[in-house]
Coordinates of N, CA and C in Angstrom, one line a residue:
M1 N 26.2 -3.4 33.5 CA 25.5 -2.1 33.4 C 24.2 -2.2 34.2
S2 N 24.1 -1.2 35.1 CA 22.8 -1.0 35.8 C 22.3 0.4 35.6
L3 N 21.0 0.5 35.3 CA 20.4 1.8 35.1 C 19.2 2.0 36.0
E4 N 19.2 3.1 36.8 CA 18.1 3.5 37.6 C 17.5 4.8 37.1
I5 N 16.2 4.7 36.9 CA 15.4 5.9 36.5 C 14.6 6.2 37.8
A6 N 14.8 7.4 38.4 CA 14.2 7.7 39.7 C 13.3 8.9 39.6
N7 N 12.0 8.7 39.8 CA 11.1 9.8 39.9 C 11.1 10.9 38.8
V8 N 11.2 10.4 37.6 CA 11.3 11.3 36.4 C 10.0 11.8 36.0
S9 N 9.9 13.2 35.9 CA 8.7 13.8 35.4 C 9.1 14.8 34.2
K10 N 8.2 14.9 33.3 CA 8.4 15.8 32.1 C 7.1 16.3 31.6
S11 N 7.1 17.7 31.4 CA 6.0 18.3 30.6 C 6.5 19.2 29.6
F12 N 5.8 19.5 28.6 CA 6.2 20.4 27.5 C 5.3 21.7 27.5
D13 N 5.9 22.8 27.6 CA 5.2 24.1 27.5 C 4.1 24.3 28.6
G14 N 4.4 23.7 29.7 CA 3.5 23.9 30.9 C 2.2 23.0 30.8
A15 N 2.2 22.2 29.8 CA 1.0 21.3 29.6 C 1.0 20.2 30.6
E16 N 0.0 19.3 30.5 CA -0.1 18.1 31.4 C 1.1 17.3 31.3
A17 N 1.6 16.7 32.3 CA 2.8 15.9 32.3 C 2.8 14.8 31.3
V18 N 3.8 14.7 30.5 CA 4.0 13.5 29.6 C 4.6 12.3 30.4
L19 N 5.5 12.7 31.3 CA 6.0 11.7 32.3 C 5.7 12.1 33.7
D20 N 5.1 11.2 34.5 CA 4.7 11.6 35.8 C 5.3 10.7 36.9
D21 N 6.4 11.1 37.4 CA 7.0 10.4 38.5 C 7.4 8.9 38.2
V22 N 8.1 8.8 37.1 CA 8.4 7.4 36.6 C 9.7 6.9 37.2
S23 N 9.6 5.7 37.7 CA 10.8 5.0 38.3 C 10.9 3.6 37.8
L24 N 12.1 3.2 37.5 CA 12.3 1.8 37.2 C 13.8 1.5 37.3
A25 N 14.2 0.2 37.4 CA 15.6 -0.2 37.4 C 15.8 -1.3 36.4
M26 N 16.9 -1.2 35.7 CA 17.3 -2.2 34.7 C 18.4 -3.0 35.2
H27 N 18.5 -4.3 34.8 CA 19.5 -5.2 35.2 C 20.5 -5.4 34.2
E28 N 21.6 -6.0 34.5 CA 22.7 -6.3 33.6 C 22.2 -7.2 32.5
G29 N 22.4 -6.7 31.2 CA 22.1 -7.5 30.0 C 20.6 -7.7 29.8
E30 N 19.8 -7.0 30.5 CA 18.3 -7.2 30.4 C 17.8 -6.5 29.1
F31 N 16.8 -7.1 28.5 CA 16.0 -6.5 27.4 C 14.7 -6.1 28.0
L32 N 14.4 -4.8 28.0 CA 13.2 -4.3 28.6 C 12.4 -3.6 27.5
A33 N 11.1 -3.9 27.5 CA 10.2 -3.2 26.6 C 9.3 -2.2 27.3
L34 N 9.1 -1.0 26.7 CA 8.2 0.0 27.1 C 6.9 -0.2 26.2
L35 N 5.8 -0.6 26.8 CA 4.6 -0.9 26.0 C 3.5 -0.1 26.5
G36 N 2.7 0.4 25.5 CA 1.6 1.2 25.8 C 1.0 1.9 24.6
P37 N -0.2 2.5 24.8 CA -0.9 3.1 23.6 C -0.2 4.4 23.3
S38 N -0.5 5.0 22.1 CA 0.0 6.3 21.7 C -0.3 7.3 22.8
G39 N 0.7 8.1 23.1 CA 0.6 9.2 24.1 C 0.8 8.8 25.5
S40 N 1.3 7.5 25.7 CA 1.5 7.0 27.1 C 2.8 7.5 27.7
G41 N 3.7 8.0 26.8 CA 5.0 8.5 27.3 C 6.2 7.7 27.0
K42 N 6.0 6.6 26.2 CA 7.1 5.7 26.0 C 8.3 6.3 25.3
T43 N 8.0 7.0 24.2 CA 9.1 7.6 23.4 C 9.8 8.8 24.2
T44 N 9.0 9.5 25.0 CA 9.6 10.6 25.8 C 10.5 10.0 26.8
L45 N 10.1 8.9 27.5 CA 11.0 8.2 28.4 C 12.2 7.8 27.8
L46 N 12.1 7.2 26.6 CA 13.3 6.7 25.9 C 14.2 7.9 25.6
N47 N 13.7 9.0 25.2 CA 14.5 10.2 24.8 C 15.1 10.8 26.1
V48 N 14.5 10.7 27.2 CA 15.1 11.1 28.5 C 16.3 10.2 28.8
V49 N 16.1 8.9 28.6 CA 17.3 8.0 28.9 C 18.4 8.3 27.9
A50 N 18.1 8.6 26.6 CA 19.1 8.8 25.6 C 19.8 10.2 25.8
G51 N 19.2 11.1 26.6 CA 19.8 12.4 26.7 C 19.3 13.4 25.7
L52 N 18.3 13.0 24.9 CA 17.7 13.9 23.9 C 16.7 14.9 24.5
T53 N 16.1 14.5 25.7 CA 15.2 15.3 26.4 C 15.6 15.4 27.9
R54 N 15.6 16.6 28.4 CA 16.0 16.7 29.8 C 14.7 16.6 30.7
P55 N 14.7 15.8 31.8 CA 13.5 15.8 32.6 C 13.4 17.0 33.5
D56 N 12.2 17.4 33.8 CA 11.9 18.5 34.7 C 12.3 18.1 36.2
R57 N 12.1 16.9 36.5 CA 12.4 16.4 37.9 C 12.9 15.0 37.7
G58 N 13.6 14.5 38.8 CA 14.1 13.2 38.8 C 15.5 13.0 38.3
R59 N 16.0 11.8 38.3 CA 17.4 11.6 37.9 C 17.6 10.2 37.3
L60 N 18.7 10.1 36.6 CA 19.1 8.9 36.0 C 20.5 8.5 36.5
V61 N 20.6 7.3 36.9 CA 21.9 6.8 37.5 C 22.4 5.6 36.8
L62 N 23.6 5.7 36.2 CA 24.2 4.6 35.4 C 25.4 4.1 36.1
D63 N 25.3 2.8 36.5 CA 26.4 2.2 37.2 C 26.9 3.0 38.4
G64 N 25.9 3.5 39.2 CA 26.1 4.3 40.4 C 26.5 5.8 40.1
E65 N 26.5 6.2 38.9 CA 26.9 7.6 38.6 C 25.7 8.4 38.0
D66 N 25.4 9.6 38.6 CA 24.3 10.4 38.1 C 24.6 10.9 36.7
I67 N 23.8 10.6 35.7 CA 24.1 11.1 34.3 C 23.0 12.0 33.8
T68 N 22.1 12.5 34.8 CA 21.0 13.3 34.4 C 21.4 14.5 33.5
D69 N 22.5 15.1 33.8 CA 22.9 16.3 33.1 C 24.0 16.0 32.0
R70 N 24.3 14.7 31.8 CA 25.3 14.4 30.8 C 24.6 14.4 29.4
H71 N 25.3 15.1 28.4 CA 24.6 15.2 27.1 C 24.7 13.9 26.4
A72 N 23.8 13.8 25.4 CA 23.6 12.5 24.7 C 24.8 11.8 24.2
G73 N 25.7 12.6 23.6 CA 26.9 12.0 23.0 C 27.8 11.4 24.0
A74 N 27.8 11.9 25.2 CA 28.7 11.5 26.3 C 28.2 10.2 27.0
R75 N 26.9 9.9 26.7 CA 26.3 8.7 27.4 C 26.8 7.4 26.8
R76 N 27.2 7.4 25.5 CA 27.7 6.2 24.8 C 26.6 5.2 24.7
F77 N 25.4 5.6 24.4 CA 24.3 4.7 24.1 C 24.1 4.6 22.6
G78 N 23.6 3.4 22.2 CA 23.3 3.2 20.8 C 21.8 3.4 20.5
M79 N 21.4 4.0 19.4 CA 20.0 4.2 19.1 C 19.7 3.7 17.8
V80 N 18.5 3.0 17.7 CA 18.0 2.5 16.4 C 16.5 3.1 16.3
F81 N 16.3 3.8 15.1 CA 15.0 4.4 14.9 C 14.1 3.7 13.9
Q82 N 12.9 4.0 13.9 CA 11.9 3.4 13.0 C 12.3 3.7 11.6
S83 N 12.9 4.9 11.3 CA 13.2 5.3 10.0 C 14.6 4.9 9.5
Y84 N 15.3 4.1 10.3 CA 16.6 3.6 10.0 C 17.7 4.7 10.1
A85 N 17.4 5.9 9.6 CA 18.3 7.0 9.7 C 19.7 6.7 9.2
L86 N 19.8 5.9 8.1 CA 21.0 5.7 7.4 C 21.4 6.8 6.5
F87 N 22.7 7.0 6.3 CA 23.1 8.1 5.4 C 23.1 7.5 4.0
R88 N 22.3 8.1 3.1 CA 22.1 7.5 1.7 C 23.3 7.6 0.9
H89 N 24.2 8.6 1.2 CA 25.4 8.8 0.3 C 26.6 7.9 0.8
M90 N 26.4 7.1 1.9 CA 27.4 6.3 2.4 C 27.1 4.8 2.2
S91 N 28.1 4.0 1.9 CA 27.9 2.6 1.8 C 27.5 2.0 3.1
V92 N 27.1 0.7 3.1 CA 26.8 0.0 4.3 C 27.9 0.0 5.3
A93 N 29.1 -0.3 4.8 CA 30.3 -0.3 5.7 C 30.6 1.1 6.2
Q94 N 30.4 2.1 5.4 CA 30.7 3.5 5.9 C 29.6 3.9 7.0
N95 N 28.4 3.4 6.8 CA 27.3 3.7 7.8 C 27.7 3.1 9.1
V96 N 28.1 1.8 9.1 CA 28.4 1.1 10.3 C 29.6 1.8 11.0
D97 N 30.6 2.3 10.2 CA 31.8 2.9 10.7 C 31.6 4.3 11.3
F98 N 30.4 4.9 10.9 CA 30.2 6.3 11.2 C 30.4 6.6 12.7
G99 N 29.8 5.9 13.6 CA 29.9 6.1 15.0 C 31.3 6.1 15.5
L100 N 32.1 5.2 15.0 CA 33.5 5.1 15.4 C 34.3 6.2 14.9
R101 N 34.0 6.6 13.6 CA 34.8 7.7 13.0 C 34.6 9.1 13.7
V102 N 33.4 9.3 14.3 CA 33.1 10.6 14.9 C 33.4 10.6 16.4
L103 N 33.9 9.5 16.9 CA 34.3 9.6 18.3 C 35.4 10.6 18.6
P104 N 35.5 11.2 19.8 CA 36.6 12.1 20.1 C 37.9 11.5 19.7
R105 N 38.8 12.3 19.3 CA 40.1 11.8 18.8 C 40.8 10.8 19.8
A106 N 40.7 11.1 21.1 CA 41.4 10.3 22.1 C 40.8 8.9 22.2
E107 N 39.5 8.8 21.8 CA 38.8 7.5 21.9 C 38.6 6.8 20.6
R108 N 39.0 7.5 19.5 CA 38.7 6.9 18.1 C 39.8 5.8 17.8
P109 N 39.3 4.6 17.5 CA 40.3 3.6 17.1 C 41.0 3.9 15.8
P110 N 42.1 3.4 15.6 CA 42.8 3.5 14.2 C 41.9 2.9 13.2
K111 N 42.2 3.3 11.9 CA 41.3 2.8 10.8 C 41.3 1.3 10.7
A112 N 42.5 0.7 10.8 CA 42.5 -0.8 10.7 C 41.6 -1.5 11.7
E113 N 41.6 -0.9 12.9 CA 40.8 -1.5 14.0 C 39.3 -1.3 13.7
R114 N 39.0 -0.1 13.2 CA 37.6 0.2 12.8 C 37.2 -0.7 11.7
D115 N 38.0 -0.9 10.7 CA 37.6 -1.7 9.6 C 37.3 -3.2 10.1
A116 N 38.2 -3.6 11.0 CA 38.0 -5.0 11.5 C 36.6 -5.1 12.3
R117 N 36.3 -4.0 13.0 CA 35.1 -4.0 13.8 C 33.9 -4.0 12.9
V118 N 34.0 -3.2 11.8 CA 32.9 -3.2 10.8 C 32.7 -4.5 10.2
R119 N 33.8 -5.2 9.8 CA 33.6 -6.6 9.2 C 33.0 -7.5 10.2
E120 N 33.4 -7.4 11.5 CA 32.9 -8.3 12.5 C 31.4 -8.1 12.6
L121 N 30.9 -6.8 12.6 CA 29.5 -6.6 12.8 C 28.7 -7.0 11.6
L122 N 29.2 -6.7 10.4 CA 28.5 -7.1 9.2 C 28.3 -8.7 9.1
D123 N 29.4 -9.4 9.6 CA 29.2 -10.8 9.7 C 28.2 -11.2 10.7
L124 N 28.1 -10.5 11.8 CA 27.2 -10.8 12.9 C 25.8 -10.6 12.4
I125 N 25.5 -9.6 11.6 CA 24.1 -9.4 11.1 C 23.9 -10.1 9.7
E126 N 24.8 -11.0 9.4 CA 24.7 -11.8 8.2 C 24.6 -11.0 6.9
M127 N 25.5 -9.9 6.9 CA 25.6 -9.1 5.7 C 27.0 -8.8 5.3
G128 N 27.9 -9.8 5.6 CA 29.3 -9.6 5.4 C 29.7 -9.3 4.0
D129 N 28.9 -9.7 3.0 CA 29.2 -9.5 1.6 C 28.5 -8.3 1.0
L130 N 27.9 -7.5 1.8 CA 27.1 -6.4 1.3 C 27.6 -5.0 1.7
G131 N 28.9 -5.0 2.2 CA 29.4 -3.8 2.8 C 29.5 -2.6 1.8
A132 N 29.7 -3.0 0.5 CA 29.9 -1.9 -0.6 C 28.5 -1.4 -1.1
R133 N 27.4 -2.0 -0.7 CA 26.1 -1.5 -1.2 C 25.7 -0.3 -0.5
Y134 N 24.7 0.4 -1.1 CA 24.2 1.6 -0.5 C 22.7 1.4 0.0
P135 N 22.3 2.2 1.0 CA 20.9 1.9 1.5 C 19.8 1.7 0.5
A136 N 19.9 2.4 -0.6 CA 18.8 2.3 -1.6 C 18.8 0.9 -2.3
Q137 N 19.9 0.2 -2.1 CA 20.0 -1.1 -2.7 C 19.6 -2.2 -1.8
L138 N 19.1 -1.9 -0.6 CA 18.8 -2.8 0.5 C 17.3 -2.9 0.7
S139 N 16.8 -4.0 1.2 CA 15.4 -4.2 1.7 C 15.2 -3.4 3.0
G140 N 14.0 -3.3 3.4 CA 13.7 -2.6 4.7 C 14.4 -3.4 5.8
G141 N 14.3 -4.7 5.8 CA 14.9 -5.5 6.9 C 16.4 -5.4 6.9
Q142 N 17.0 -5.4 5.7 CA 18.4 -5.2 5.7 C 18.9 -3.8 6.2
R143 N 18.1 -2.8 5.9 CA 18.5 -1.5 6.4 C 18.4 -1.4 7.9
Q144 N 17.4 -2.1 8.4 CA 17.3 -2.1 9.9 C 18.4 -2.9 10.5
R145 N 18.9 -3.9 9.9 CA 20.1 -4.7 10.4 C 21.3 -3.8 10.4
V146 N 21.5 -3.0 9.3 CA 22.6 -2.1 9.2 C 22.5 -1.0 10.4
A147 N 21.3 -0.5 10.6 CA 21.1 0.4 11.7 C 21.5 -0.2 13.0
M148 N 21.2 -1.5 13.2 CA 21.6 -2.1 14.5 C 23.1 -2.2 14.6
A149 N 23.7 -2.6 13.5 CA 25.2 -2.8 13.5 C 25.8 -1.4 13.8
R150 N 25.3 -0.4 13.2 CA 25.9 1.0 13.4 C 25.8 1.3 14.9
A151 N 24.6 1.0 15.5 CA 24.4 1.4 16.9 C 25.3 0.6 17.8
L152 N 25.6 -0.7 17.4 CA 26.5 -1.5 18.2 C 28.0 -1.3 18.0
A153 N 28.3 -0.6 16.9 CA 29.8 -0.4 16.6 C 30.6 0.2 17.7
I154 N 30.0 1.2 18.4 CA 30.7 1.9 19.5 C 30.7 1.1 20.8
S155 N 30.3 -0.1 20.8 CA 30.2 -0.9 22.0 C 29.4 -0.2 23.1
P156 N 28.1 0.1 22.8 CA 27.3 1.0 23.7 C 27.1 0.3 25.0
K157 N 26.9 1.1 26.1 CA 26.5 0.6 27.4 C 25.1 0.2 27.4
L158 N 24.3 0.8 26.5 CA 22.8 0.5 26.5 C 22.4 0.7 25.0
L159 N 21.5 -0.1 24.6 CA 20.9 0.0 23.2 C 19.5 0.4 23.3
L160 N 19.1 1.5 22.6 CA 17.8 2.0 22.7 C 17.1 1.9 21.3
L161 N 15.9 1.3 21.3 CA 15.2 1.0 20.0 C 13.8 1.6 20.1
D162 N 13.6 2.6 19.1 CA 12.3 3.3 19.1 C 11.5 2.8 18.0
E163 N 10.5 1.9 18.3 CA 9.6 1.3 17.3 C 10.4 0.9 16.0
P164 N 11.4 0.1 16.2 CA 12.3 -0.2 15.0 C 11.7 -1.1 13.9
F165 N 10.6 -1.8 14.2 CA 10.1 -2.7 13.3 C 8.8 -2.3 12.6
S166 N 8.2 -1.2 13.1 CA 6.9 -0.8 12.7 C 6.7 -0.5 11.2
A167 N 7.8 -0.1 10.5 CA 7.7 0.2 9.1 C 7.8 -1.0 8.2
L168 N 8.0 -2.2 8.8 CA 8.2 -3.4 8.0 C 7.0 -4.2 8.0
D169 N 6.9 -5.1 6.9 CA 5.7 -6.0 6.8 C 5.8 -7.1 7.9
A170 N 4.7 -7.7 8.1 CA 4.6 -8.7 9.2 C 5.6 -9.8 9.2
Q171 N 5.9 -10.4 8.0 CA 6.8 -11.5 8.0 C 8.2 -11.0 8.3
V172 N 8.6 -9.9 7.7 CA 10.0 -9.4 8.0 C 10.1 -9.0 9.4
R173 N 9.0 -8.4 10.0 CA 9.1 -7.9 11.3 C 9.3 -9.1 12.3
Q174 N 8.6 -10.2 12.1 CA 8.7 -11.3 12.9 C 10.1 -11.9 12.8
S175 N 10.7 -12.0 11.7 CA 12.0 -12.6 11.5 C 13.1 -11.7 12.1
L176 N 12.9 -10.3 11.9 CA 13.9 -9.4 12.4 C 13.9 -9.3 13.9
R177 N 12.8 -9.3 14.5 CA 12.8 -9.2 16.0 C 13.5 -10.4 16.6
G178 N 13.4 -11.6 16.0 CA 14.1 -12.7 16.5 C 15.6 -12.6 16.4
S179 N 16.0 -12.0 15.2 CA 17.4 -11.7 15.0 C 18.0 -10.7 15.9
V180 N 17.2 -9.7 16.2 CA 17.6 -8.6 17.1 C 17.8 -9.2 18.5
R181 N 16.9 -10.0 19.0 CA 17.0 -10.6 20.3 C 18.3 -11.5 20.4
E182 N 18.5 -12.3 19.3 CA 19.7 -13.1 19.3 C 21.0 -12.3 19.3
L183 N 20.9 -11.2 18.5 CA 22.1 -10.3 18.4 C 22.4 -9.7 19.8
Q184 N 21.3 -9.2 20.5 CA 21.5 -8.6 21.8 C 22.1 -9.5 22.8
R185 N 21.7 -10.8 22.7 CA 22.2 -11.8 23.6 C 23.7 -12.1 23.4
K186 N 24.0 -12.2 22.1 CA 25.4 -12.4 21.7 C 26.3 -11.3 22.1
V187 N 25.9 -10.1 21.9 CA 26.7 -8.9 22.3 C 26.7 -8.7 23.8
G188 N 25.6 -9.0 24.4 CA 25.5 -8.9 25.9 C 25.2 -7.5 26.4
V189 N 24.6 -6.7 25.5 CA 24.3 -5.3 25.8 C 22.8 -5.2 26.4
A190 N 22.6 -4.4 27.4 CA 21.2 -4.2 27.8 C 20.5 -3.3 26.8
A191 N 19.2 -3.5 26.7 CA 18.4 -2.8 25.6 C 17.0 -2.4 26.1
I192 N 16.6 -1.3 25.6 CA 15.2 -0.8 25.9 C 14.5 -0.7 24.5
L193 N 13.3 -1.3 24.4 CA 12.5 -1.3 23.2 C 11.2 -0.5 23.5
V194 N 10.9 0.5 22.6 CA 9.6 1.1 22.7 C 8.7 0.5 21.6
T195 N 7.5 0.1 22.0 CA 6.6 -0.5 21.1 C 5.2 -0.4 21.6
H196 N 4.2 -0.4 20.6 CA 2.8 -0.4 21.0 C 2.2 -1.8 20.8
D197 N 3.1 -2.7 20.3 CA 2.7 -4.1 19.9 C 3.0 -5.1 21.0
Q198 N 2.0 -5.6 21.7 CA 2.3 -6.5 22.8 C 2.9 -7.8 22.4
T199 N 2.5 -8.3 21.2 CA 3.1 -9.5 20.7 C 4.6 -9.3 20.6
E200 N 5.0 -8.2 20.0 CA 6.4 -7.9 19.8 C 7.1 -7.8 21.1
A201 N 6.5 -7.0 22.1 CA 7.1 -6.8 23.4 C 7.4 -8.1 24.1
F202 N 6.4 -9.0 24.1 CA 6.5 -10.3 24.9 C 7.5 -11.2 24.1
A203 N 7.6 -11.1 22.8 CA 8.4 -12.0 22.1 C 9.9 -11.7 22.3
I204 N 10.2 -10.4 22.6 CA 11.6 -10.0 22.5 C 12.2 -9.6 23.9
A205 N 11.3 -9.2 24.9 CA 11.8 -8.7 26.1 C 11.8 -9.6 27.3
D206 N 12.7 -9.4 28.2 CA 12.7 -10.2 29.5 C 11.6 -9.7 30.4
R207 N 11.5 -8.4 30.4 CA 10.4 -7.8 31.2 C 9.7 -6.7 30.4
V208 N 8.5 -6.4 30.7 CA 7.7 -5.4 29.9 C 7.2 -4.4 30.9
A209 N 7.4 -3.1 30.7 CA 6.8 -2.0 31.5 C 5.6 -1.5 30.7
V210 N 4.4 -1.6 31.3 CA 3.2 -1.2 30.6 C 2.9 0.3 31.1
M211 N 2.9 1.2 30.1 CA 2.7 2.6 30.4 C 1.3 3.2 30.0
N212 N 0.9 4.1 30.8 CA -0.4 4.8 30.5 C -0.4 6.2 31.1
T213 N -0.7 7.1 30.3 CA -0.8 8.6 30.6 C 0.4 9.0 31.5
G214 N 1.6 8.7 31.0 CA 2.8 9.2 31.6 C 3.3 8.4 32.8
R215 N 2.7 7.3 33.2 CA 3.1 6.5 34.3 C 3.3 5.1 34.0
I216 N 4.1 4.4 34.7 CA 4.3 2.9 34.6 C 3.2 2.2 35.5
E217 N 2.3 1.5 34.8 CA 1.3 0.9 35.6 C 1.8 -0.4 36.2
Q218 N 2.7 -1.1 35.5 CA 3.2 -2.4 36.0 C 4.4 -2.8 35.2
I219 N 5.3 -3.5 35.8 CA 6.5 -4.1 35.1 C 6.5 -5.6 35.5
G220 N 6.7 -6.4 34.5 CA 6.9 -7.8 34.8 C 7.0 -8.6 33.5
T221 N 7.1 -9.9 33.7 CA 7.1 -10.9 32.6 C 5.7 -11.0 32.0
E222 N 5.5 -11.6 30.9 CA 4.2 -11.8 30.3 C 3.3 -12.5 31.2
R223 N 3.8 -13.6 31.8 CA 3.0 -14.4 32.8 C 2.5 -13.5 34.0
E224 N 3.5 -12.8 34.5 CA 3.1 -11.9 35.7 C 2.1 -10.9 35.3
L225 N 2.2 -10.3 34.1 CA 1.3 -9.2 33.7 C -0.1 -9.8 33.4
R226 N -0.1 -11.0 32.8 CA -1.4 -11.6 32.4 C -2.1 -12.2 33.6
D227 N -1.3 -12.9 34.4 CA -1.9 -13.6 35.6 C -2.3 -12.7 36.7
A228 N -1.6 -11.6 36.9 CA -1.9 -10.7 38.0 C -1.8 -9.3 37.6
P229 N -2.6 -8.8 36.7 CA -2.6 -7.4 36.3 C -2.8 -6.5 37.5
A230 N -2.0 -5.4 37.6 CA -2.0 -4.5 38.8 C -3.1 -3.5 38.7
S231 N -3.7 -3.3 37.6 CA -4.8 -2.3 37.4 C -5.8 -2.7 36.3
P232 N -7.0 -2.2 36.3 CA -7.9 -2.5 35.3 C -7.4 -2.1 33.9
F233 N -6.5 -1.0 33.8 CA -6.0 -0.6 32.6 C -5.1 -1.7 32.0
V234 N -4.2 -2.3 32.8 CA -3.3 -3.3 32.4 C -4.1 -4.5 31.9
R235 N -5.1 -4.9 32.7 CA -6.0 -6.1 32.3 C -6.6 -5.8 31.0
D236 N -7.3 -4.7 30.8 CA -8.0 -4.4 29.6 C -7.1 -4.2 28.4
F237 N -6.0 -3.5 28.6 CA -5.1 -3.2 27.5 C -4.5 -4.6 26.9
L238 N -4.1 -5.5 27.8 CA -3.5 -6.7 27.4 C -4.6 -7.6 26.7
K239 N -5.8 -7.5 27.3 CA -6.9 -8.3 26.7 C -7.3 -7.8 25.3
A240 N -7.3 -6.5 25.1 CA -7.6 -5.9 23.8 C -6.6 -6.3 22.8
G241 N -5.3 -6.2 23.2 CA -4.2 -6.6 22.3 C -4.2 -8.0 21.9
A242 N -4.6 -8.9 22.9 CA -4.5 -10.3 22.6 C -5.6 -10.7 21.6
G243 N -6.6 -9.9 21.4 CA -7.7 -10.2 20.5 C -7.3 -9.9 19.1

């Protein structure tokens, strides 16, 4: 999977641009973090990639094909939200199966195949014996694991994570981000994480894109960003977060 975001801009109701000529390219199997303060454009960029928000200008190219006008459902991306977004009336297994069950009929696997996929994913997130439970019976960390499994069930081309750990306490957050990174590597799917927490970004991502007022100030590894910040903003933002 290769994804190119080219010269993407977006404003709402004629106001100042939330995204201002943003460009970046993702590599096969890469874990990329979008890092920046509130209002920097991270979530809007993620929503543009997901197909939930249409850019005013620019384009998105997936594996050489322009997907700028492709609606969200047709992009076959998996999304994990801060709020888990699990269906309370469905069991863990039913939640994981949901994405498979609502695929177009021509793409929908038979039930036996779906059940096998659900069992495989529950084992992968170390919840193989909890498929009959309901979200209210789970901890926050367990709910987020189920949300991950549901997003992965459709074998997405890209995994999108919008502040998925911010509602969890520090100990659970640290444990879960390690699990998510390991799971992403096992599955081999490329992923984009939105976060305002630089410790989290550097712990989980291969590269980090530092955003500010709708633009990407710099993209690189932790060492590249800290050793050679491209702007005073990057230098000061990382220094403040490190304290």
